[in-house]
mmCIF file of N, CA and C in Angstrom:
data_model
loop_
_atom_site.group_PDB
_atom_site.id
_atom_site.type_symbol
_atom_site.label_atom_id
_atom_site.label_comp_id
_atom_site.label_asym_id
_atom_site.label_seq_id
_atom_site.Cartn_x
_atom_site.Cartn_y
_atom_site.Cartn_z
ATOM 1 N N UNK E 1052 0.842 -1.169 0.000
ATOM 2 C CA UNK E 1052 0.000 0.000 0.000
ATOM 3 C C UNK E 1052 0.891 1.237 0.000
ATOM 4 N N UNK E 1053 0.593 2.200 -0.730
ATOM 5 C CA UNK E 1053 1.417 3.426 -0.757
ATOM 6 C C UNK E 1053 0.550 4.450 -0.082
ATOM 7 N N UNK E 1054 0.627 5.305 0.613
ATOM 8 C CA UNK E 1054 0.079 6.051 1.029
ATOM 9 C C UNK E 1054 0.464 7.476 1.387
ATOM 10 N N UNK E 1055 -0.269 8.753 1.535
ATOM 11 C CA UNK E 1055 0.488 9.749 1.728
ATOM 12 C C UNK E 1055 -0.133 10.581 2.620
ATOM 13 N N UNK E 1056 -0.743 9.829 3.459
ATOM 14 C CA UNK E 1056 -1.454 9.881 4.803
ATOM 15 C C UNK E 1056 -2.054 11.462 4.335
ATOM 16 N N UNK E 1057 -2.879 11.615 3.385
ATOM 17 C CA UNK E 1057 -4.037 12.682 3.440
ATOM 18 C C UNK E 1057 -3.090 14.024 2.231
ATOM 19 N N UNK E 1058 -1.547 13.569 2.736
ATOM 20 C CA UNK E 1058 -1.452 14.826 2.041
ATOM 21 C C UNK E 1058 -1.537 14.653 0.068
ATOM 22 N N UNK E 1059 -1.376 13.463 -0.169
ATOM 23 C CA UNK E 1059 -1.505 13.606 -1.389
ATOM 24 C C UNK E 1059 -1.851 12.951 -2.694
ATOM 25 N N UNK E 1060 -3.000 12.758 -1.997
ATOM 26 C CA UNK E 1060 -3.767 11.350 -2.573
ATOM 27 C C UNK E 1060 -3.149 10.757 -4.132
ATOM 28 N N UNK E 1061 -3.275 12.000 -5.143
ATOM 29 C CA UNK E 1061 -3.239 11.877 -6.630
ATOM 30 C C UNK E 1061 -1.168 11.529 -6.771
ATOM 31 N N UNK E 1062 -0.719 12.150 -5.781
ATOM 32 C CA UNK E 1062 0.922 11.254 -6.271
ATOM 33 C C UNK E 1062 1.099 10.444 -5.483
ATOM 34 N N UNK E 1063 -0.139 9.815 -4.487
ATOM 35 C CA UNK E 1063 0.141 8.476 -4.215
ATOM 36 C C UNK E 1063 -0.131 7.576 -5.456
ATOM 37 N N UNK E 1064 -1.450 7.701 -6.248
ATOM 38 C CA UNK E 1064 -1.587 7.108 -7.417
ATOM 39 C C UNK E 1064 -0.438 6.942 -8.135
ATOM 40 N N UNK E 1065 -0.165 8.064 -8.579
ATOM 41 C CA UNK E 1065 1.076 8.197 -9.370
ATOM 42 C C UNK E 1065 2.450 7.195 -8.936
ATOM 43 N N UNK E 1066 2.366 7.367 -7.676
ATOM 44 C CA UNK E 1066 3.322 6.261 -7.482
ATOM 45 C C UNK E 1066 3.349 5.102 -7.425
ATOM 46 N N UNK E 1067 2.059 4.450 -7.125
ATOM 47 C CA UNK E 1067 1.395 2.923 -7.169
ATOM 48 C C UNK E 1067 1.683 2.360 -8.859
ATOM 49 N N UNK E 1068 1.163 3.453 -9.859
ATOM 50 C CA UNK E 1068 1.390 3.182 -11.211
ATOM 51 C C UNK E 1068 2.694 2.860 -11.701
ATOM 52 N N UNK E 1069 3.637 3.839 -10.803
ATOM 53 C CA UNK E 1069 5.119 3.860 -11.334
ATOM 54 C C UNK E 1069 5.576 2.171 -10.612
ATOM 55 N N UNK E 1070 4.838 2.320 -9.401
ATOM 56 C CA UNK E 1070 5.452 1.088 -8.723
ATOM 57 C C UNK E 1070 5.325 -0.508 -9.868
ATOM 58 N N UNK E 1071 3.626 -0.117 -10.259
ATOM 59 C CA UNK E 1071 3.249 -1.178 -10.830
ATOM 60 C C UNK E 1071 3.813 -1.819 -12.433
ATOM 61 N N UNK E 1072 4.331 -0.211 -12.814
ATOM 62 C CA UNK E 1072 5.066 -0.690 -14.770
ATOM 63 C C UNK E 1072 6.485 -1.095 -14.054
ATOM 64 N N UNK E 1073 7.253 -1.221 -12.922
ATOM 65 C CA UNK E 1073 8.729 -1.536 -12.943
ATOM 66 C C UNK E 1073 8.244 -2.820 -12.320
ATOM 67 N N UNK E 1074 7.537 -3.628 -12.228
ATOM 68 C CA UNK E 1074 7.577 -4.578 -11.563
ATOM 69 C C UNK E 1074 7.724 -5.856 -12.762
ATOM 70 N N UNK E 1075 8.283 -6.760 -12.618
ATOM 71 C CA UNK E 1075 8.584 -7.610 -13.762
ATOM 72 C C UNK E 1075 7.370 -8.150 -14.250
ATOM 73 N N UNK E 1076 7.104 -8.809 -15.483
ATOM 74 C CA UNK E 1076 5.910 -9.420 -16.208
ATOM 75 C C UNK E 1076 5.903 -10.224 -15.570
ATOM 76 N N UNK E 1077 6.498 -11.287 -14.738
ATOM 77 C CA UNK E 1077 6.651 -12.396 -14.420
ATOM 78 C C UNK E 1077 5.800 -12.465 -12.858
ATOM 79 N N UNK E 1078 5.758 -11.806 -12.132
ATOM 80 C CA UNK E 1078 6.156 -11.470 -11.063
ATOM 81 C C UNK E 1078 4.566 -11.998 -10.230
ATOM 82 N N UNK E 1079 3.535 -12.053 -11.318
ATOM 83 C CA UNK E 1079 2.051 -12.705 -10.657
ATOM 84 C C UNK E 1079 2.294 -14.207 -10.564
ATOM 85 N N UNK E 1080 2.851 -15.342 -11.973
ATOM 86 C CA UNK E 1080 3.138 -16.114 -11.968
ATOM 87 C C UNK E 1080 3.738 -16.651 -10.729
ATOM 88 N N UNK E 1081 4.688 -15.448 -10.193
ATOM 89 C CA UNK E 1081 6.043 -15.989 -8.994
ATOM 90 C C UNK E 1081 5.644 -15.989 -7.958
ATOM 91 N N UNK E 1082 4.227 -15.503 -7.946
ATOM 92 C CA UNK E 1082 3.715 -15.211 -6.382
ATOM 93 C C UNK E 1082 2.564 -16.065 -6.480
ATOM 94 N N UNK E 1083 1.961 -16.890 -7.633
ATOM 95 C CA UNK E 1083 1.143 -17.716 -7.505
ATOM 96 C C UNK E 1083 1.913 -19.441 -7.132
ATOM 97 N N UNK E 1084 3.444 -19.621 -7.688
ATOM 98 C CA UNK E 1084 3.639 -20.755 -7.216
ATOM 99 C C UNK E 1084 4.439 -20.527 -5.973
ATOM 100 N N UNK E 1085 4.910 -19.858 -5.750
ATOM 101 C CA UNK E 1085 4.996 -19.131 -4.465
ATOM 102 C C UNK E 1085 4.484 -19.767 -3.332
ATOM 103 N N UNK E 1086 2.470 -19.205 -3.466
ATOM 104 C CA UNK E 1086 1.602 -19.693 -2.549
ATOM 105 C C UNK E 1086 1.434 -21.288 -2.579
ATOM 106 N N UNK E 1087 1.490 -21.645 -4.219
ATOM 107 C CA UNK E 1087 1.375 -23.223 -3.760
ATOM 108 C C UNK E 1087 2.573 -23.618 -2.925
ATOM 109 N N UNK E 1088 3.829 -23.399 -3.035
ATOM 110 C CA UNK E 1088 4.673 -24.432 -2.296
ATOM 111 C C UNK E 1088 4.551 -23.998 -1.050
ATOM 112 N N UNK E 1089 3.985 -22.860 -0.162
ATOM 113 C CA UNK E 1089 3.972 -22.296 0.657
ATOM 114 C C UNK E 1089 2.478 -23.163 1.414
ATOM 115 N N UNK E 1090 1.323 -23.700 0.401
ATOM 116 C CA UNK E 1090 0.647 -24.367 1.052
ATOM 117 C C UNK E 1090 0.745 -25.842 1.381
ATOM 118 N N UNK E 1091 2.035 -26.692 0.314
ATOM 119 C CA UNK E 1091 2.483 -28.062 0.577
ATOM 120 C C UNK E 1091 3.037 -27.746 1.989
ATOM 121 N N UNK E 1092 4.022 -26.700 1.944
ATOM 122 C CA UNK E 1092 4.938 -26.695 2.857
ATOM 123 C C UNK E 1092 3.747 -26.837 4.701
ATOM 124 N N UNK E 1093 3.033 -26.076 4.417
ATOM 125 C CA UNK E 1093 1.991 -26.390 5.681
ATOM 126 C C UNK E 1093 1.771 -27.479 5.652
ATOM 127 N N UNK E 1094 1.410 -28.496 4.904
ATOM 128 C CA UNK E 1094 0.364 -29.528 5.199
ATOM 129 C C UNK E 1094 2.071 -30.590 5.301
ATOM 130 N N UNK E 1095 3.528 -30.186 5.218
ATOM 131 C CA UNK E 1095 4.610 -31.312 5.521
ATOM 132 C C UNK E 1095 4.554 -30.871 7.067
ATOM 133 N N UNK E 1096 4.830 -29.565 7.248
ATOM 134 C CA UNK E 1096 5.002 -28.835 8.695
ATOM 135 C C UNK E 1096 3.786 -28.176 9.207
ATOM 136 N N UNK E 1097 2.598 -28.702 9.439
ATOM 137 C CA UNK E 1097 1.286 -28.360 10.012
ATOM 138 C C UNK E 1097 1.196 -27.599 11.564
ATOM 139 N N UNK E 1098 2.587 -28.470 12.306
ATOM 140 C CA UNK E 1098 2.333 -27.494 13.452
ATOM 141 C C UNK E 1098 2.614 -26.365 13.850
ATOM 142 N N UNK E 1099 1.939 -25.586 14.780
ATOM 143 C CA UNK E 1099 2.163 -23.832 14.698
ATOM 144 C C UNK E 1099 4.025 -23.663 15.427
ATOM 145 N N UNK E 1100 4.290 -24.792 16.332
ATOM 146 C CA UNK E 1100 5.741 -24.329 16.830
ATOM 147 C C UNK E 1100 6.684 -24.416 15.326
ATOM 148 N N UNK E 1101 6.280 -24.543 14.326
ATOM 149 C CA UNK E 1101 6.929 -24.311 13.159
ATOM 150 C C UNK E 1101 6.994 -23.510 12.719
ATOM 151 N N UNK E 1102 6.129 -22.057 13.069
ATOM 152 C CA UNK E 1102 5.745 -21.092 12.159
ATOM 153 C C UNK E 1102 6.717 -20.808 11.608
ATOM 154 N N UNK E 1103 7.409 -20.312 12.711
ATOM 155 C CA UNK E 1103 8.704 -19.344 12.649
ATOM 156 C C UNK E 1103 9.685 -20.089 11.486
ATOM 157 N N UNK E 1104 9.950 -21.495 11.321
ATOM 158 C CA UNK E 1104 11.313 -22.482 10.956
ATOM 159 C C UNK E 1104 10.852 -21.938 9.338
ATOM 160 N N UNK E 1105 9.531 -22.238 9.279
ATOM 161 C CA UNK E 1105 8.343 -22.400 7.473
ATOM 162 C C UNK E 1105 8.520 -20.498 7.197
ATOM 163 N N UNK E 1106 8.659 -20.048 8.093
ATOM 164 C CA UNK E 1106 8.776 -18.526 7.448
ATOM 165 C C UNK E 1106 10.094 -18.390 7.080
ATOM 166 N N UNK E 1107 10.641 -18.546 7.766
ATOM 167 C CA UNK E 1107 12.279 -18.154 7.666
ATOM 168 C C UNK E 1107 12.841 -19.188 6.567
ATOM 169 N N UNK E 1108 12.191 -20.143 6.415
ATOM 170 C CA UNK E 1108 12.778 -21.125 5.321
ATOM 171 C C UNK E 1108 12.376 -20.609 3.647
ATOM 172 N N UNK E 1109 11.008 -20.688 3.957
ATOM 173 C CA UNK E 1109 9.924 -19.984 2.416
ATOM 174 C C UNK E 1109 10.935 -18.110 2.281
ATOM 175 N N UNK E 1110 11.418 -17.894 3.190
ATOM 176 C CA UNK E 1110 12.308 -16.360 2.538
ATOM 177 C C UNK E 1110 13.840 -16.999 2.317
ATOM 178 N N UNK E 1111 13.989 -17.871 2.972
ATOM 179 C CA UNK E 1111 15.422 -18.234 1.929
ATOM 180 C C UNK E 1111 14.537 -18.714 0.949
ATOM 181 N N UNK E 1112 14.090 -19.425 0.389
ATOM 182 C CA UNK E 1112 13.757 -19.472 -0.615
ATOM 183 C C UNK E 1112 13.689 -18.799 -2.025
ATOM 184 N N UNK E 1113 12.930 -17.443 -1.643
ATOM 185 C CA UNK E 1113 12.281 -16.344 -2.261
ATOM 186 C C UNK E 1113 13.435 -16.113 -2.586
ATOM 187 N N UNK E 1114 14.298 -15.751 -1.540
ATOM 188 C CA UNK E 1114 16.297 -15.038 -2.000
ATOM 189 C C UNK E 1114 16.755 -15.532 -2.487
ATOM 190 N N UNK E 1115 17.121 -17.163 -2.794
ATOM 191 C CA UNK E 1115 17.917 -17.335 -3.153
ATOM 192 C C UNK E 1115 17.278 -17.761 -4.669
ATOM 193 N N UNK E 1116 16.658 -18.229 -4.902
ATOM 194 C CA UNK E 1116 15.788 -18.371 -6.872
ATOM 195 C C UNK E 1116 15.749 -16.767 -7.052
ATOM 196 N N UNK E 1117 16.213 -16.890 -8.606
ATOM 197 C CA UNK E 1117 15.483 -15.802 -9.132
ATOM 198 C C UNK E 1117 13.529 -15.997 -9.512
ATOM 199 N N UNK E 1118 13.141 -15.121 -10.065
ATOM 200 C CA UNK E 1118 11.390 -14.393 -10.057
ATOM 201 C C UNK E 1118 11.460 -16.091 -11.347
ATOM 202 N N UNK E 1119 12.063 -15.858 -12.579
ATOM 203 C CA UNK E 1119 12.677 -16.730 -13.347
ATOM 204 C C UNK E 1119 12.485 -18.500 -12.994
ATOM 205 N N UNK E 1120 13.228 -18.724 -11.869
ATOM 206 C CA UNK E 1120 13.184 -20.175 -11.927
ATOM 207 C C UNK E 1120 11.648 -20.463 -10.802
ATOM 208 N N UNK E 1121 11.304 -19.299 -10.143
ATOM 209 C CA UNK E 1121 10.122 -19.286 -9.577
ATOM 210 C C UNK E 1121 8.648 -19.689 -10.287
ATOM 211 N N UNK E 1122 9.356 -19.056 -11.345
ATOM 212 C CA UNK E 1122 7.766 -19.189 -12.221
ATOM 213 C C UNK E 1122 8.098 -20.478 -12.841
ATOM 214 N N UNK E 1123 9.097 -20.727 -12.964
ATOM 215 C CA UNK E 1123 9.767 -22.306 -13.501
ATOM 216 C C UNK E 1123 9.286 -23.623 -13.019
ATOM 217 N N UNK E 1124 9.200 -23.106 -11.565
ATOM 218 C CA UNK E 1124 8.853 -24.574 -10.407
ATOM 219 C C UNK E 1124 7.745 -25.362 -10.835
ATOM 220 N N UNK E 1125 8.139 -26.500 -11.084
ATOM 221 C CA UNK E 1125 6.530 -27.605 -11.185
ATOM 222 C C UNK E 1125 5.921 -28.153 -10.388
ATOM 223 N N UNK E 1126 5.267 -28.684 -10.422
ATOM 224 C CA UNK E 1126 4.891 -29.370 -8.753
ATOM 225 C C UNK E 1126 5.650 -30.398 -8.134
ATOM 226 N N UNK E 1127 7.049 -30.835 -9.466
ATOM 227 C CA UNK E 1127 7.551 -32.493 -9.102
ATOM 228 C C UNK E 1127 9.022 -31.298 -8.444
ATOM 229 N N UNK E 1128 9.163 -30.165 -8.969
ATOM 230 C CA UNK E 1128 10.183 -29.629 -8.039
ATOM 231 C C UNK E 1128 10.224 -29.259 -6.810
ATOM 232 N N UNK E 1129 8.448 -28.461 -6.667
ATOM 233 C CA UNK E 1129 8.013 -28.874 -5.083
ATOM 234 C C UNK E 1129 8.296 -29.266 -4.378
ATOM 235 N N UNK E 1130 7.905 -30.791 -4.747
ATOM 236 C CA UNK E 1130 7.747 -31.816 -3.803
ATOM 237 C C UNK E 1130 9.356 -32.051 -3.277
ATOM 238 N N UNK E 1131 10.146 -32.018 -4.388
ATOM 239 C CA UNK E 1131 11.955 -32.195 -4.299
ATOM 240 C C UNK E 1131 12.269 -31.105 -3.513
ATOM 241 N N UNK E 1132 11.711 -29.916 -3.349
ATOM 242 C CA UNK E 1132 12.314 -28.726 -2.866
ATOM 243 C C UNK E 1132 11.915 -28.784 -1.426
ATOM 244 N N UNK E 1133 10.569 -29.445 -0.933
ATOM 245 C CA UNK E 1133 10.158 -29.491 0.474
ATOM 246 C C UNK E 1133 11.082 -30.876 1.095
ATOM 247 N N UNK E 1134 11.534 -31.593 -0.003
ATOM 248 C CA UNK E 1134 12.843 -32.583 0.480
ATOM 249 C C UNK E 1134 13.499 -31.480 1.613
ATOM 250 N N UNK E 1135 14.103 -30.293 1.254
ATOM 251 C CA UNK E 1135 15.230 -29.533 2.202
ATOM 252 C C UNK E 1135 14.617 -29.157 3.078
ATOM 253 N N UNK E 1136 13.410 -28.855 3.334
ATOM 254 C CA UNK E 1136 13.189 -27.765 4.412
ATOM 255 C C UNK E 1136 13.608 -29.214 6.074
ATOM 256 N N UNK E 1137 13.144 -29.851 6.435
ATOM 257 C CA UNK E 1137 13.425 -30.664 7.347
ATOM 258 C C UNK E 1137 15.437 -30.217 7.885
ATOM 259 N N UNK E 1138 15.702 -30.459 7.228
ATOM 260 C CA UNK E 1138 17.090 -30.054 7.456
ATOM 261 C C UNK E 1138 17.550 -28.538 7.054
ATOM 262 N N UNK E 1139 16.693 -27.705 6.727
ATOM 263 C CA UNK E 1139 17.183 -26.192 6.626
ATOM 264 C C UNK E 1139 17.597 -25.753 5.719
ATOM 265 N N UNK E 1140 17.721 -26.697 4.877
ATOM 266 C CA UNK E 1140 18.610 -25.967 3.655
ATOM 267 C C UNK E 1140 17.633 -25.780 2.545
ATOM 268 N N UNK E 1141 18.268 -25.342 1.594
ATOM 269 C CA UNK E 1141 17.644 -24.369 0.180
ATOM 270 C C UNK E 1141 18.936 -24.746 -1.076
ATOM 271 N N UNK E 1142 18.143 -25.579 -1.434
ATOM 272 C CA UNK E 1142 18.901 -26.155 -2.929
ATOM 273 C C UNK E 1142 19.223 -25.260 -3.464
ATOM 274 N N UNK E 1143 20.437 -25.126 -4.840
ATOM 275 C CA UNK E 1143 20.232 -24.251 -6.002
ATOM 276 C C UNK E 1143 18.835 -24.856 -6.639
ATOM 277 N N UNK E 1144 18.258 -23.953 -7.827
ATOM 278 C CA UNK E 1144 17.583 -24.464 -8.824
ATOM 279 C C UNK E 1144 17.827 -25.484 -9.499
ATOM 280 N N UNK E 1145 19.258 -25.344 -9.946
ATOM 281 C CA UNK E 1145 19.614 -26.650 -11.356
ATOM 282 C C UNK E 1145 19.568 -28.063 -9.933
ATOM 283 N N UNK E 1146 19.703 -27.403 -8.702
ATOM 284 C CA UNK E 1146 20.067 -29.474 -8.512
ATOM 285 C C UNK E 1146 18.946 -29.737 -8.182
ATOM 286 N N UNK E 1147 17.136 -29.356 -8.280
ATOM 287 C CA UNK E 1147 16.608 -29.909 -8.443
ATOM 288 C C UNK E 1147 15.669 -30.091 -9.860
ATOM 289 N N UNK E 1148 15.986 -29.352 -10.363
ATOM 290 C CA UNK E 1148 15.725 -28.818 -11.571
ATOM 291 C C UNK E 1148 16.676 -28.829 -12.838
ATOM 292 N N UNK E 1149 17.542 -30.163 -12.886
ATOM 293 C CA UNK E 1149 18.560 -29.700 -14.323
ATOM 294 C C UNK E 1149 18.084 -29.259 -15.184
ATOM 295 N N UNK E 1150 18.975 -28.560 -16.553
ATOM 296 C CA UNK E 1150 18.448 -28.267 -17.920
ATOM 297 C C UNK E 1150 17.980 -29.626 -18.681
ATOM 298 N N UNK E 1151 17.074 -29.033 -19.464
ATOM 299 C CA UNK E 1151 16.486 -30.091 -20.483
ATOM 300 C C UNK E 1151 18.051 -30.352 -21.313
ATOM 301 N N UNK E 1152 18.569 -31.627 -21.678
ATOM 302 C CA UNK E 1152 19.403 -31.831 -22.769
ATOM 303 C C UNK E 1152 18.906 -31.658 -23.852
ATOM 304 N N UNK E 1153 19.793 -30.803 -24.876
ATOM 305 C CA UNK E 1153 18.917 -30.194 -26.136
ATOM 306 C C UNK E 1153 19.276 -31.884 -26.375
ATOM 307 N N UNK E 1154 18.187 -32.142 -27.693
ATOM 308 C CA UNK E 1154 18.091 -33.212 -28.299
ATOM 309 C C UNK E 1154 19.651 -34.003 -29.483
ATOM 310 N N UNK E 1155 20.071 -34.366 -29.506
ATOM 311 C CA UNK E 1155 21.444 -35.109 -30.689
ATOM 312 C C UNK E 1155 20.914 -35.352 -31.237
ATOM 313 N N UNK E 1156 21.047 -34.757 -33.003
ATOM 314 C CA UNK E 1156 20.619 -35.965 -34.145
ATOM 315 C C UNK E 1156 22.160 -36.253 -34.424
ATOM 316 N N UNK E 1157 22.346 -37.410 -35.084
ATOM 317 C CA UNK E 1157 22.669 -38.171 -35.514
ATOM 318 C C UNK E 1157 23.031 -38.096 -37.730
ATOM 319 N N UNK E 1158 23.679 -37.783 -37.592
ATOM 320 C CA UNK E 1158 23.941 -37.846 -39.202
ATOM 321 C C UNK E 1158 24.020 -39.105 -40.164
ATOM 322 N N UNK E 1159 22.983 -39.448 -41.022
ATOM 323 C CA UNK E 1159 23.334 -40.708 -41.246
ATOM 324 C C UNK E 1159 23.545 -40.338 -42.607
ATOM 325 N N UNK E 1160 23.933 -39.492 -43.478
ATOM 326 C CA UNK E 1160 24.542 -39.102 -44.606
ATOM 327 C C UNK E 1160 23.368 -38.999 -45.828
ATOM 328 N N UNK E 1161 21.871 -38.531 -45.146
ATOM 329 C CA UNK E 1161 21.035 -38.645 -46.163
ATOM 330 C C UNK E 1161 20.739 -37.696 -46.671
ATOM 331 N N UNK E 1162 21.279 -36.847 -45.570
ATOM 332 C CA UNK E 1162 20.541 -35.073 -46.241
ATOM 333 C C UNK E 1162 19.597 -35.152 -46.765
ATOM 334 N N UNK E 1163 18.597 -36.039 -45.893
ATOM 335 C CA UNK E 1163 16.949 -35.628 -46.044
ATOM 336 C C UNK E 1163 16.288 -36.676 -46.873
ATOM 337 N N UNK E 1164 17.075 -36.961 -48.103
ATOM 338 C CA UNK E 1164 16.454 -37.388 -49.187
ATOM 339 C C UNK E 1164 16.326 -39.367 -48.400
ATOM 340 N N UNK E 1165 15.733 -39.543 -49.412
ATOM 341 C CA UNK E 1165 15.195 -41.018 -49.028
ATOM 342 C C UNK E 1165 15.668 -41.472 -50.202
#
């Protein structure tokens, strides 16, 4: 919320707008899987003396991925990524997530033709 406590309503707008074009395209995507792993993560760690461990863990999180591999996450990285929280840690991306291997063809000297 931006606010300008009465004195100035119309460049609070102004600034909400400015806030809203620098914010990345990506950035709804990152906060929608965000909430999902944030709701697995409750139902691994359900009890409240956890709050604190599930907050502080879900912001390493946030820090250490970029917005990028956020919007990237699938649900099978999820599930791999709530692997760490028990022990505290916060994977890179690639080690649960490698790159796709681009595909090898193979040359068999036909240049197409049959």
């Amino acid at each position: 919320m931006v606010s300008t406590n009465g004195n100035g309503p119309k460049l609070a707008s102004i600034v909400r707008k400015q806030i809203a074009v620098n914010l990345p395209m990506n950035i709804g995507a990152a906060i929608q899987k965000v909430g999902t792993l944030r709701r697995k993560l409750r139902k691994v760690a359900p009890n409240i003396e956890e709050g604190p461990k599930r907050m502080q863990w879900m912001s390493r999180v946030c820090e250490s991925w970029s917005l990028e591999e956020l919007v990237e996450m699938d649900d099978e990285d999820m599930e791999a990524l709530l692997g760490y929280y028990k022990p505290g840690t916060v994977p890179k991306f690639s080690d649960i997530h490698p790159p796709e291997e681009d595909e090898v063809y193979t040359f068999d000297g036909s240049f197409g033709w049959w």
